[in-house]
Amino acid sequence: MFEKLFKLSEHGTSVRTEVIAGLTTFLTMSYIIFVNPDILSTTGMDRDAVFVATCLAAALGSMVMALVANWPIGMAPGMGLNAFFAFTVVAALGFTWQQALGAVFISGTIFVILTVTGVRSWLIEGIPHSLRSAIAAGIGLFLGIIALKSSGIVVDNPATLVGLGDLKQTGPLLAILGFFVIAVLDALRVRGAILIGILVVTVLSWIFGVSEFRGIVSAPPSILPTFLQLDIVGALHGGLLHVILVFVLVEVFDATGTLIGVAKRAGLIQEGQKSRLGRALLADSTAIVAGSLMGTSSTTAYVESASGVQAGGRTGLTAFVVAILFLAALFISPLAASVPSYATAPALLYVAGLMIRELTEVDWEELTEAVPAALTALAMPFTYSIANGLAFGFVSYVVLKLFTGQWRQIHPATAIVAILFVIRFAFFAE
């Protein structure tokens, strides 16, 4: 059966190799089942329902990737956009989580249309490489400040805006320990380093009384508190158009870049493989729509899938195994509810560090490339908004290229996005 579905012999692999690759991928990305509910529950969403939605969205997305595209890539709610959803759209801008889910649904629908029509590829080709790298790094910095704040390492300071928290407290100390556990294990190439770090800090938090142990295994909780609770009309009438634009743009760069990058490592993008890439992009797009209906932020391809490829994964059977394991994770909801923010913050901070590495891809010698990239990366954490970072980057890029006589380097896609952000700030500012 597996041979017929996934063409294992054609790709020079076996069921055993694919299962091991799937397990490897799951271990490296399963931290999301703890981190995503922790982030989205800050909006007032039911934490248990978000946990179920996270597992189901990851399982469905990975299953579609397996059966439609036959690629070894795991899917789950993406880091960065979940923080933007919770801390910018809901907390800072004051929209309801139902409206935010409506914006995710609309962006997913647009994403499907962009993929089917080929506009998605046009956008990718048109956005400058320096801005793409800066967007990833800026999201990393955004995650970093969220992690430092939620762990108590960084606190409010009326004189300097931010300051150092009390590092003698149990919570910040556990977060610091968790970060080093993750970093050391990952440096030693231990599979599931982030997951192990979260579990180590969680157990210690139980021992020191920082959080309460609620059990490990139980029947899955109800998804009804978030299922089909999106407010599409409210998203359209509530001034969320720029938020939808951000969701679309980040998904275009993040998901597409991840899909292509991991597929190249697996040797899947070669002559005659364009149709499979198209199916993979479509699977990724439809997963966003499905995730919003269940009650979670945008679902995307995970770069951690590269670990499964390194373990030998070459077909959709790897993603199929990932999907089955996410379904099995539904039964550990008490454990997920027992994980404190001090345990998830180190994971956020470590992922942030990995994303900031993208700044090395910026051409720092060319000022018309470097300045917009720097503004993009800096504005995201300091204005607490991915949207503002994108706006600073795209507008400054077009202005600098235009007034230095390099206007021919401005792709129409970049110009259109910059104009949309100018209109947004001119007429729809908060």
GROMACS .gro file of C-alpha atoms in nm:
model
  430
    1MET     CA    1   0.000   0.000   0.000
    2PHE     CA    2   0.272   0.247   0.101
    3GLU     CA    3   0.467   0.165  -0.214
    4LYS     CA    4   0.165   0.244  -0.430
    5LEU     CA    5   0.080   0.566  -0.246
    6PHE     CA    6   0.427   0.714  -0.202
    7LYS     CA    7   0.643   0.540  -0.469
    8LEU     CA    8   0.914   0.450  -0.217
    9SER     CA    9   1.137   0.248  -0.451
   10GLU     CA   10   1.131   0.526  -0.710
   11HIS     CA   11   1.277   0.761  -0.447
   12GLY     CA   12   1.530   0.509  -0.317
   13THR     CA   13   1.382   0.480   0.031
   14SER     CA   14   1.197   0.231   0.251
   15VAL     CA   15   0.912   0.223   0.501
   16ARG     CA   16   1.156   0.197   0.792
   17THR     CA   17   1.360   0.496   0.675
   18GLU     CA   18   1.047   0.707   0.618
   19VAL     CA   19   0.902   0.618   0.961
   20ILE     CA   20   1.228   0.714   1.133
   21ALA     CA   21   1.236   1.039   0.932
   22GLY     CA   22   0.877   1.115   1.030
   23LEU     CA   23   0.950   1.055   1.398
   24THR     CA   24   1.258   1.278   1.372
   25THR     CA   25   1.059   1.559   1.212
   26PHE     CA   26   0.783   1.529   1.472
   27LEU     CA   27   1.028   1.549   1.761
   28THR     CA   28   1.187   1.864   1.624
   29MET     CA   29   0.857   2.046   1.560
   30SER     CA   30   0.627   1.906   1.832
   31TYR     CA   31   0.713   2.193   2.066
   32ILE     CA   32   0.435   2.382   1.884
   33ILE     CA   33   0.167   2.180   2.066
   34PHE     CA   34   0.284   2.347   2.388
   35VAL     CA   35   0.388   2.689   2.257
   36ASN     CA   36   0.090   2.768   2.033
   37PRO     CA   37  -0.181   2.721   2.301
   38ASP     CA   38   0.032   2.923   2.543
   39ILE     CA   39   0.050   3.216   2.298
   40LEU     CA   40  -0.305   3.211   2.159
   41SER     CA   41  -0.469   3.162   2.500
   42THR     CA   42  -0.349   3.512   2.594
   43THR     CA   43  -0.623   3.643   2.362
   44GLY     CA   44  -0.899   3.479   2.567
   45MET     CA   45  -0.921   3.170   2.349
   46ASP     CA   46  -0.982   2.844   2.534
   47ARG     CA   47  -0.639   2.688   2.584
   48ASP     CA   48  -0.758   2.327   2.560
   49ALA     CA   49  -0.951   2.399   2.240
   50VAL     CA   50  -0.645   2.570   2.089
   51PHE     CA   51  -0.438   2.265   2.181
   52VAL     CA   52  -0.681   2.042   1.991
   53ALA     CA   53  -0.695   2.285   1.698
   54THR     CA   54  -0.314   2.294   1.686
   55CYS     CA   55  -0.285   1.915   1.673
   56LEU     CA   56  -0.564   1.876   1.418
   57ALA     CA   57  -0.437   2.156   1.194
   58ALA     CA   58  -0.086   2.009   1.202
   59ALA     CA   59  -0.219   1.659   1.132
   60LEU     CA   60  -0.446   1.773   0.849
   61GLY     CA   61  -0.181   1.994   0.689
   62SER     CA   62   0.083   1.722   0.706
   63MET     CA   63  -0.162   1.463   0.573
   64VAL     CA   64  -0.254   1.682   0.275
   65MET     CA   65   0.117   1.742   0.207
   66ALA     CA   66   0.173   1.365   0.220
   67LEU     CA   67  -0.114   1.253  -0.002
   68VAL     CA   68  -0.138   1.544  -0.247
   69ALA     CA   69   0.227   1.647  -0.294
   70ASN     CA   70   0.408   1.334  -0.168
   71TRP     CA   71   0.671   1.553  -0.003
   72PRO     CA   72   0.839   1.485   0.336
   73ILE     CA   73   0.737   1.818   0.489
   74GLY     CA   74   0.550   1.862   0.816
   75MET     CA   75   0.290   2.135   0.863
   76ALA     CA   76   0.174   2.316   1.178
   77PRO     CA   77   0.068   2.662   1.300
   78GLY     CA   78   0.364   2.890   1.230
   79MET     CA   79   0.582   3.068   1.479
   80GLY     CA   80   0.579   3.444   1.433
   81LEU     CA   81   0.231   3.471   1.288
   82ASN     CA   82   0.081   3.322   1.605
   83ALA     CA   83   0.261   3.592   1.806
   84PHE     CA   84   0.144   3.860   1.560
   85PHE     CA   85  -0.211   3.722   1.593
   86ALA     CA   86  -0.208   3.734   1.973
   87PHE     CA   87   0.012   4.026   2.073
   88THR     CA   88  -0.042   4.270   1.786
   89VAL     CA   89  -0.382   4.207   1.628
   90VAL     CA   90  -0.566   4.124   1.952
   91ALA     CA   91  -0.364   4.272   2.239
   92ALA     CA   92  -0.226   4.588   2.077
   93LEU     CA   93  -0.488   4.671   1.811
   94GLY     CA   94  -0.782   4.560   2.023
   95PHE     CA   95  -0.958   4.328   1.780
   96THR     CA   96  -1.132   4.014   1.901
   97TRP     CA   97  -0.974   3.675   1.845
   98GLN     CA   98  -1.278   3.585   1.636
   99GLN     CA   99  -1.200   3.875   1.401
  100ALA     CA  100  -0.835   3.770   1.391
  101LEU     CA  101  -0.938   3.418   1.291
  102GLY     CA  102  -1.156   3.573   1.022
  103ALA     CA  103  -0.850   3.757   0.890
  104VAL     CA  104  -0.656   3.429   0.882
  105PHE     CA  105  -0.938   3.263   0.687
  106ILE     CA  106  -0.952   3.546   0.432
  107SER     CA  107  -0.573   3.548   0.393
  108GLY     CA  108  -0.578   3.172   0.342
  109THR     CA  109  -0.845   3.203   0.075
  110ILE     CA  110  -0.641   3.473  -0.100
  111PHE     CA  111  -0.337   3.251  -0.066
  112VAL     CA  112  -0.516   2.966  -0.244
  113ILE     CA  113  -0.614   3.201  -0.528
  114LEU     CA  114  -0.258   3.337  -0.555
  115THR     CA  115  -0.124   2.983  -0.572
  116VAL     CA  116  -0.372   2.859  -0.833
  117THR     CA  117  -0.324   3.164  -1.056
  118GLY     CA  118   0.056   3.165  -1.028
  119VAL     CA  119   0.066   3.512  -0.870
  120ARG     CA  120   0.238   3.362  -0.566
  121SER     CA  121   0.544   3.276  -0.775
  122TRP     CA  122   0.539   3.627  -0.926
  123LEU     CA  123   0.540   3.781  -0.579
  124ILE     CA  124   0.828   3.564  -0.463
  125GLU     CA  125   1.036   3.656  -0.766
  126GLY     CA  126   0.960   4.025  -0.721
  127ILE     CA  127   1.048   4.076  -0.354
  128PRO     CA  128   1.415   4.171  -0.297
  129HIS     CA  129   1.629   3.904  -0.134
  130SER     CA  130   1.747   4.151   0.131
  131LEU     CA  131   1.389   4.223   0.242
  132ARG     CA  132   1.303   3.853   0.253
  133SER     CA  133   1.598   3.789   0.484
  134ALA     CA  134   1.514   4.094   0.698
  135ILE     CA  135   1.152   3.983   0.737
  136ALA     CA  136   1.262   3.646   0.879
  137ALA     CA  137   1.515   3.814   1.110
  138GLY     CA  138   1.262   4.076   1.220
  139ILE     CA  139   1.008   3.810   1.311
  140GLY     CA  140   1.286   3.643   1.508
  141LEU     CA  141   1.353   3.964   1.701
  142PHE     CA  142   0.979   4.001   1.759
  143LEU     CA  143   0.962   3.649   1.904
  144GLY     CA  144   1.271   3.724   2.110
  145ILE     CA  145   1.126   4.025   2.288
  146ILE     CA  146   0.802   3.834   2.352
  147ALA     CA  147   1.000   3.546   2.504
  148LEU     CA  148   1.211   3.774   2.724
  149LYS     CA  149   0.903   3.962   2.843
  150SER     CA  150   0.688   3.654   2.915
  151SER     CA  151   0.970   3.493   3.113
  152GLY     CA  152   1.028   3.804   3.327
  153ILE     CA  153   1.383   3.854   3.202
  154VAL     CA  154   1.284   4.186   3.042
  155VAL     CA  155   1.036   4.416   3.222
  156ASP     CA  156   0.880   4.759   3.178
  157ASN     CA  157   1.091   5.055   3.281
  158PRO     CA  158   0.938   5.406   3.282
  159ALA     CA  159   1.278   5.568   3.223
  160THR     CA  160   1.416   5.344   2.948
  161LEU     CA  161   1.101   5.164   2.823
  162VAL     CA  162   1.256   4.824   2.900
  163GLY     CA  163   1.490   4.697   3.167
  164LEU     CA  164   1.631   4.380   3.321
  165GLY     CA  165   1.396   4.182   3.542
  166ASP     CA  166   1.474   4.017   3.874
  167LEU     CA  167   1.689   3.722   3.772
  168LYS     CA  168   1.680   3.584   4.127
  169GLN     CA  169   1.318   3.479   4.082
  170THR     CA  170   1.239   3.116   4.007
  171GLY     CA  171   1.061   3.182   3.678
  172PRO     CA  172   1.338   3.376   3.499
  173LEU     CA  173   1.600   3.133   3.631
  174LEU     CA  174   1.406   2.837   3.490
  175ALA     CA  175   1.369   3.016   3.156
  176ILE     CA  176   1.745   3.082   3.138
  177LEU     CA  177   1.816   2.718   3.228
  178GLY     CA  178   1.571   2.599   2.963
  179PHE     CA  179   1.738   2.811   2.696
  180PHE     CA  180   2.081   2.665   2.770
  181VAL     CA  181   1.942   2.310   2.780
  182ILE     CA  182   1.792   2.359   2.434
  183ALA     CA  183   2.104   2.530   2.293
  184VAL     CA  184   2.344   2.268   2.424
  185LEU     CA  185   2.132   1.973   2.312
  186ASP     CA  186   2.082   2.123   1.969
  187ALA     CA  187   2.455   2.192   1.937
  188LEU     CA  188   2.510   1.825   2.019
  189ARG     CA  189   2.257   1.738   1.745
  190VAL     CA  190   2.012   1.574   1.985
  191ARG     CA  191   1.675   1.522   1.816
  192GLY     CA  192   1.390   1.705   1.983
  193ALA     CA  193   1.616   1.946   2.172
  194ILE     CA  194   1.346   2.213   2.197
  195LEU     CA  195   1.086   1.963   2.317
  196ILE     CA  196   1.327   1.822   2.577
  197GLY     CA  197   1.405   2.174   2.702
  198ILE     CA  198   1.035   2.250   2.746
  199LEU     CA  199   0.976   1.926   2.936
  200VAL     CA  200   1.280   1.975   3.162
  201VAL     CA  201   1.167   2.323   3.269
  202THR     CA  202   0.807   2.202   3.308
  203VAL     CA  203   0.910   1.922   3.547
  204LEU     CA  204   1.131   2.161   3.745
  205SER     CA  205   0.844   2.411   3.764
  206TRP     CA  206   0.628   2.139   3.920
  207ILE     CA  207   0.900   2.058   4.170
  208PHE     CA  208   0.948   2.425   4.270
  209GLY     CA  209   0.575   2.496   4.275
  210VAL     CA  210   0.577   2.750   3.990
  211SER     CA  211   0.311   2.555   3.802
  212GLU     CA  212   0.065   2.277   3.878
  213PHE     CA  213   0.087   1.919   3.750
  214ARG     CA  214  -0.248   1.830   3.590
  215GLY     CA  215  -0.170   1.484   3.460
  216ILE     CA  216  -0.034   1.344   3.136
  217VAL     CA  217  -0.296   1.146   2.945
  218SER     CA  218  -0.671   1.193   2.901
  219ALA     CA  219  -0.939   1.196   2.635
  220PRO     CA  220  -0.900   1.493   2.398
  221PRO     CA  221  -1.083   1.805   2.518
  222SER     CA  222  -1.356   1.971   2.312
  223ILE     CA  223  -1.265   2.190   2.015
  224LEU     CA  224  -1.607   2.359   2.015
  225PRO     CA  225  -1.494   2.681   2.193
  226THR     CA  226  -1.287   2.771   1.885
  227PHE     CA  227  -1.435   2.558   1.605
  228LEU     CA  228  -1.605   2.777   1.339
  229GLN     CA  229  -1.588   3.077   1.573
  230LEU     CA  230  -1.420   3.303   1.318
  231ASP     CA  231  -1.576   3.642   1.240
  232ILE     CA  232  -1.523   3.704   0.868
  233VAL     CA  233  -1.759   4.000   0.845
  234GLY     CA  234  -1.598   4.162   1.148
  235ALA     CA  235  -1.254   4.115   0.993
  236LEU     CA  236  -1.362   4.289   0.673
  237HIS     CA  237  -1.543   4.575   0.844
  238GLY     CA  238  -1.307   4.616   1.137
  239GLY     CA  239  -1.010   4.767   0.955
  240LEU     CA  240  -0.813   4.444   0.937
  241LEU     CA  241  -0.722   4.471   0.570
  242HIS     CA  242  -0.358   4.554   0.647
  243VAL     CA  243  -0.347   4.256   0.886
  244ILE     CA  244  -0.471   4.031   0.606
  245LEU     CA  245  -0.197   4.175   0.383
  246VAL     CA  246   0.064   4.090   0.647
  247PHE     CA  247  -0.064   3.733   0.683
  248VAL     CA  248  -0.046   3.688   0.305
  249LEU     CA  249   0.301   3.841   0.267
  250VAL     CA  250   0.462   3.649   0.552
  251GLU     CA  251   0.306   3.326   0.433
  252VAL     CA  252   0.428   3.391   0.078
  253PHE     CA  253   0.788   3.433   0.196
  254ASP     CA  254   0.796   3.192   0.488
  255ALA     CA  255   0.603   2.895   0.356
  256THR     CA  256   0.730   2.912  -0.001
  257GLY     CA  257   1.091   2.955   0.108
  258THR     CA  258   1.062   2.663   0.350
  259LEU     CA  259   0.897   2.435   0.095
  260ILE     CA  260   1.155   2.506  -0.172
  261GLY     CA  261   1.450   2.492   0.069
  262VAL     CA  262   1.357   2.157   0.224
  263ALA     CA  263   1.258   2.011  -0.114
  264LYS     CA  264   1.596   2.102  -0.259
  265ARG     CA  265   1.772   1.927   0.030
  266ALA     CA  266   1.569   1.617  -0.047
  267GLY     CA  267   1.649   1.644  -0.419
  268LEU     CA  268   1.282   1.685  -0.506
  269ILE     CA  269   1.306   2.000  -0.717
  270GLN     CA  270   1.457   1.890  -1.043
  271GLU     CA  271   1.364   1.886  -1.408
  272GLY     CA  272   0.999   1.798  -1.444
  273GLN     CA  273   0.917   1.847  -1.075
  274LYS     CA  274   0.727   2.176  -1.111
  275SER     CA  275   0.388   2.006  -1.092
  276ARG     CA  276   0.475   1.857  -0.754
  277LEU     CA  277   0.589   2.197  -0.629
  278GLY     CA  278   0.253   2.336  -0.737
  279ARG     CA  279   0.070   2.065  -0.545
  280ALA     CA  280   0.285   2.131  -0.239
  281LEU     CA  281   0.206   2.503  -0.254
  282LEU     CA  282  -0.165   2.427  -0.288
  283ALA     CA  283  -0.153   2.187   0.009
  284ASP     CA  284   0.014   2.457   0.214
  285SER     CA  285  -0.250   2.714   0.114
  286THR     CA  286  -0.552   2.498   0.191
  287ALA     CA  287  -0.407   2.411   0.534
  288ILE     CA  288  -0.430   2.778   0.635
  289VAL     CA  289  -0.803   2.788   0.559
  290ALA     CA  290  -0.864   2.462   0.747
  291GLY     CA  291  -0.665   2.581   1.049
  292SER     CA  292  -0.865   2.903   1.076
  293LEU     CA  293  -1.190   2.703   1.078
  294MET     CA  294  -1.061   2.489   1.365
  295GLY     CA  295  -0.938   2.784   1.567
  296THR     CA  296  -0.568   2.850   1.519
  297SER     CA  297  -0.341   3.098   1.345
  298SER     CA  298  -0.187   3.035   1.003
  299THR     CA  299  -0.060   2.684   0.934
  300THR     CA  300   0.266   2.665   0.743
  301ALA     CA  301   0.545   2.435   0.630
  302TYR     CA  302   0.808   2.379   0.900
  303VAL     CA  303   1.177   2.426   0.834
  304GLU     CA  304   1.233   2.158   1.101
  305SER     CA  305   1.129   1.912   0.828
  306ALA     CA  306   1.491   1.937   0.712
  307SER     CA  307   1.582   1.714   1.009
  308GLY     CA  308   1.360   1.440   0.868
  309VAL     CA  309   1.512   1.483   0.524
  310GLN     CA  310   1.856   1.452   0.683
  311ALA     CA  311   1.735   1.126   0.843
  312GLY     CA  312   1.647   0.992   0.498
  313GLY     CA  313   1.289   1.108   0.438
  314ARG     CA  314   1.214   1.148   0.068
  315THR     CA  315   0.839   1.093   0.027
  316GLY     CA  316   0.503   1.184   0.172
  317LEU     CA  317   0.520   0.884   0.403
  318THR     CA  318   0.742   1.098   0.628
  319ALA     CA  319   0.471   1.367   0.646
  320PHE     CA  320   0.208   1.093   0.692
  321VAL     CA  321   0.391   0.969   1.002
  322VAL     CA  322   0.410   1.327   1.132
  323ALA     CA  323   0.032   1.359   1.087
  324ILE     CA  324  -0.036   1.035   1.278
  325LEU     CA  325   0.189   1.146   1.566
  326PHE     CA  326   0.011   1.482   1.593
  327LEU     CA  327  -0.320   1.293   1.616
  328ALA     CA  328  -0.172   1.076   1.892
  329ALA     CA  329  -0.064   1.394   2.074
  330LEU     CA  330  -0.433   1.482   2.123
  331PHE     CA  331  -0.432   1.250   2.423
  332ILE     CA  332  -0.169   1.446   2.621
  333SER     CA  333  -0.379   1.759   2.675
  334PRO     CA  334  -0.329   1.756   3.058
  335LEU     CA  335   0.048   1.769   3.004
  336ALA     CA  336   0.010   2.057   2.760
  337ALA     CA  337  -0.204   2.246   3.010
  338SER     CA  338   0.065   2.195   3.277
  339VAL     CA  339   0.338   2.370   3.076
  340PRO     CA  340   0.405   2.724   3.213
  341SER     CA  341   0.517   3.024   3.009
  342TYR     CA  342   0.861   2.990   3.170
  343ALA     CA  343   0.897   2.661   2.979
  344THR     CA  344   0.776   2.785   2.640
  345ALA     CA  345   0.969   3.115   2.654
  346PRO     CA  346   1.310   2.944   2.607
  347ALA     CA  347   1.176   2.770   2.297
  348LEU     CA  348   1.058   3.102   2.157
  349LEU     CA  349   1.391   3.265   2.235
  350TYR     CA  350   1.591   2.985   2.074
  351VAL     CA  351   1.378   2.985   1.758
  352ALA     CA  352   1.424   3.364   1.753
  353GLY     CA  353   1.801   3.321   1.754
  354LEU     CA  354   1.784   3.079   1.462
  355MET     CA  355   1.571   3.320   1.261
  356ILE     CA  356   1.798   3.619   1.324
  357ARG     CA  357   2.075   3.436   1.135
  358GLU     CA  358   1.898   3.543   0.816
  359LEU     CA  359   2.058   3.887   0.854
  360THR     CA  360   2.379   3.737   0.719
  361GLU     CA  361   2.206   3.710   0.380
  362VAL     CA  362   2.162   4.089   0.351
  363ASP     CA  363   2.399   4.281   0.123
  364TRP     CA  364   2.528   4.526   0.383
  365GLU     CA  365   2.764   4.694   0.137
  366GLU     CA  366   2.475   4.829  -0.074
  367LEU     CA  367   2.300   5.094   0.138
  368THR     CA  368   1.978   5.090  -0.065
  369GLU     CA  369   1.949   4.722   0.030
  370ALA     CA  370   2.093   4.741   0.382
  371VAL     CA  371   1.892   5.034   0.520
  372PRO     CA  372   1.544   4.895   0.434
  373ALA     CA  373   1.652   4.556   0.570
  374ALA     CA  374   1.767   4.713   0.897
  375LEU     CA  375   1.446   4.916   0.931
  376THR     CA  376   1.237   4.606   0.868
  377ALA     CA  377   1.415   4.402   1.134
  378LEU     CA  378   1.427   4.681   1.393
  379ALA     CA  379   1.070   4.805   1.355
  380MET     CA  380   0.909   4.468   1.426
  381PRO     CA  381   1.025   4.430   1.788
  382PHE     CA  382   1.037   4.802   1.874
  383THR     CA  383   0.685   4.876   1.746
  384TYR     CA  384   0.563   4.531   1.854
  385SER     CA  385   0.422   4.469   1.509
  386ILE     CA  386   0.523   4.263   1.207
  387ALA     CA  387   0.297   4.488   0.998
  388ASN     CA  388   0.493   4.801   1.086
  389GLY     CA  389   0.822   4.629   1.007
  390LEU     CA  390   0.698   4.526   0.665
  391ALA     CA  391   0.572   4.877   0.598
  392PHE     CA  392   0.900   5.043   0.701
  393GLY     CA  393   1.096   4.801   0.485
  394PHE     CA  394   0.894   4.810   0.163
  395VAL     CA  395   0.834   5.186   0.164
  396SER     CA  396   1.197   5.274   0.243
  397TYR     CA  397   1.320   5.033  -0.024
  398VAL     CA  398   1.110   5.196  -0.296
  399VAL     CA  399   1.196   5.550  -0.182
  400LEU     CA  400   1.572   5.485  -0.168
  401LYS     CA  401   1.584   5.306  -0.503
  402LEU     CA  402   1.369   5.576  -0.663
  403PHE     CA  403   1.572   5.875  -0.544
  404THR     CA  404   1.913   5.718  -0.606
  405GLY     CA  405   1.836   5.654  -0.970
  406GLN     CA  406   1.796   5.277  -0.928
  407TRP     CA  407   1.423   5.271  -0.999
  408ARG     CA  408   1.467   4.995  -1.259
  409GLN     CA  409   1.547   4.758  -0.971
  410ILE     CA  410   1.203   4.809  -0.821
  411HIS     CA  411   0.986   4.513  -0.913
  412PRO     CA  412   0.614   4.592  -0.965
  413ALA     CA  413   0.525   4.356  -0.676
  414THR     CA  414   0.746   4.553  -0.437
  415ALA     CA  415   0.603   4.883  -0.556
  416ILE     CA  416   0.243   4.761  -0.517
  417VAL     CA  417   0.303   4.639  -0.162
  418ALA     CA  418   0.473   4.968  -0.068
  419ILE     CA  419   0.181   5.169  -0.207
  420LEU     CA  420  -0.069   4.957  -0.014
  421PHE     CA  421   0.117   5.024   0.311
  422VAL     CA  422   0.132   5.400   0.238
  423ILE     CA  423  -0.245   5.401   0.181
  424ARG     CA  424  -0.295   5.206   0.500
  425PHE     CA  425  -0.096   5.453   0.714
  426ALA     CA  426  -0.244   5.757   0.538
  427PHE     CA  427  -0.609   5.660   0.565
  428PHE     CA  428  -0.645   5.365   0.803
  429ALA     CA  429  -0.397   5.431   1.085
  430GLU     CA  430  -0.501   5.310   1.429
   0.00000   0.00000   0.00000
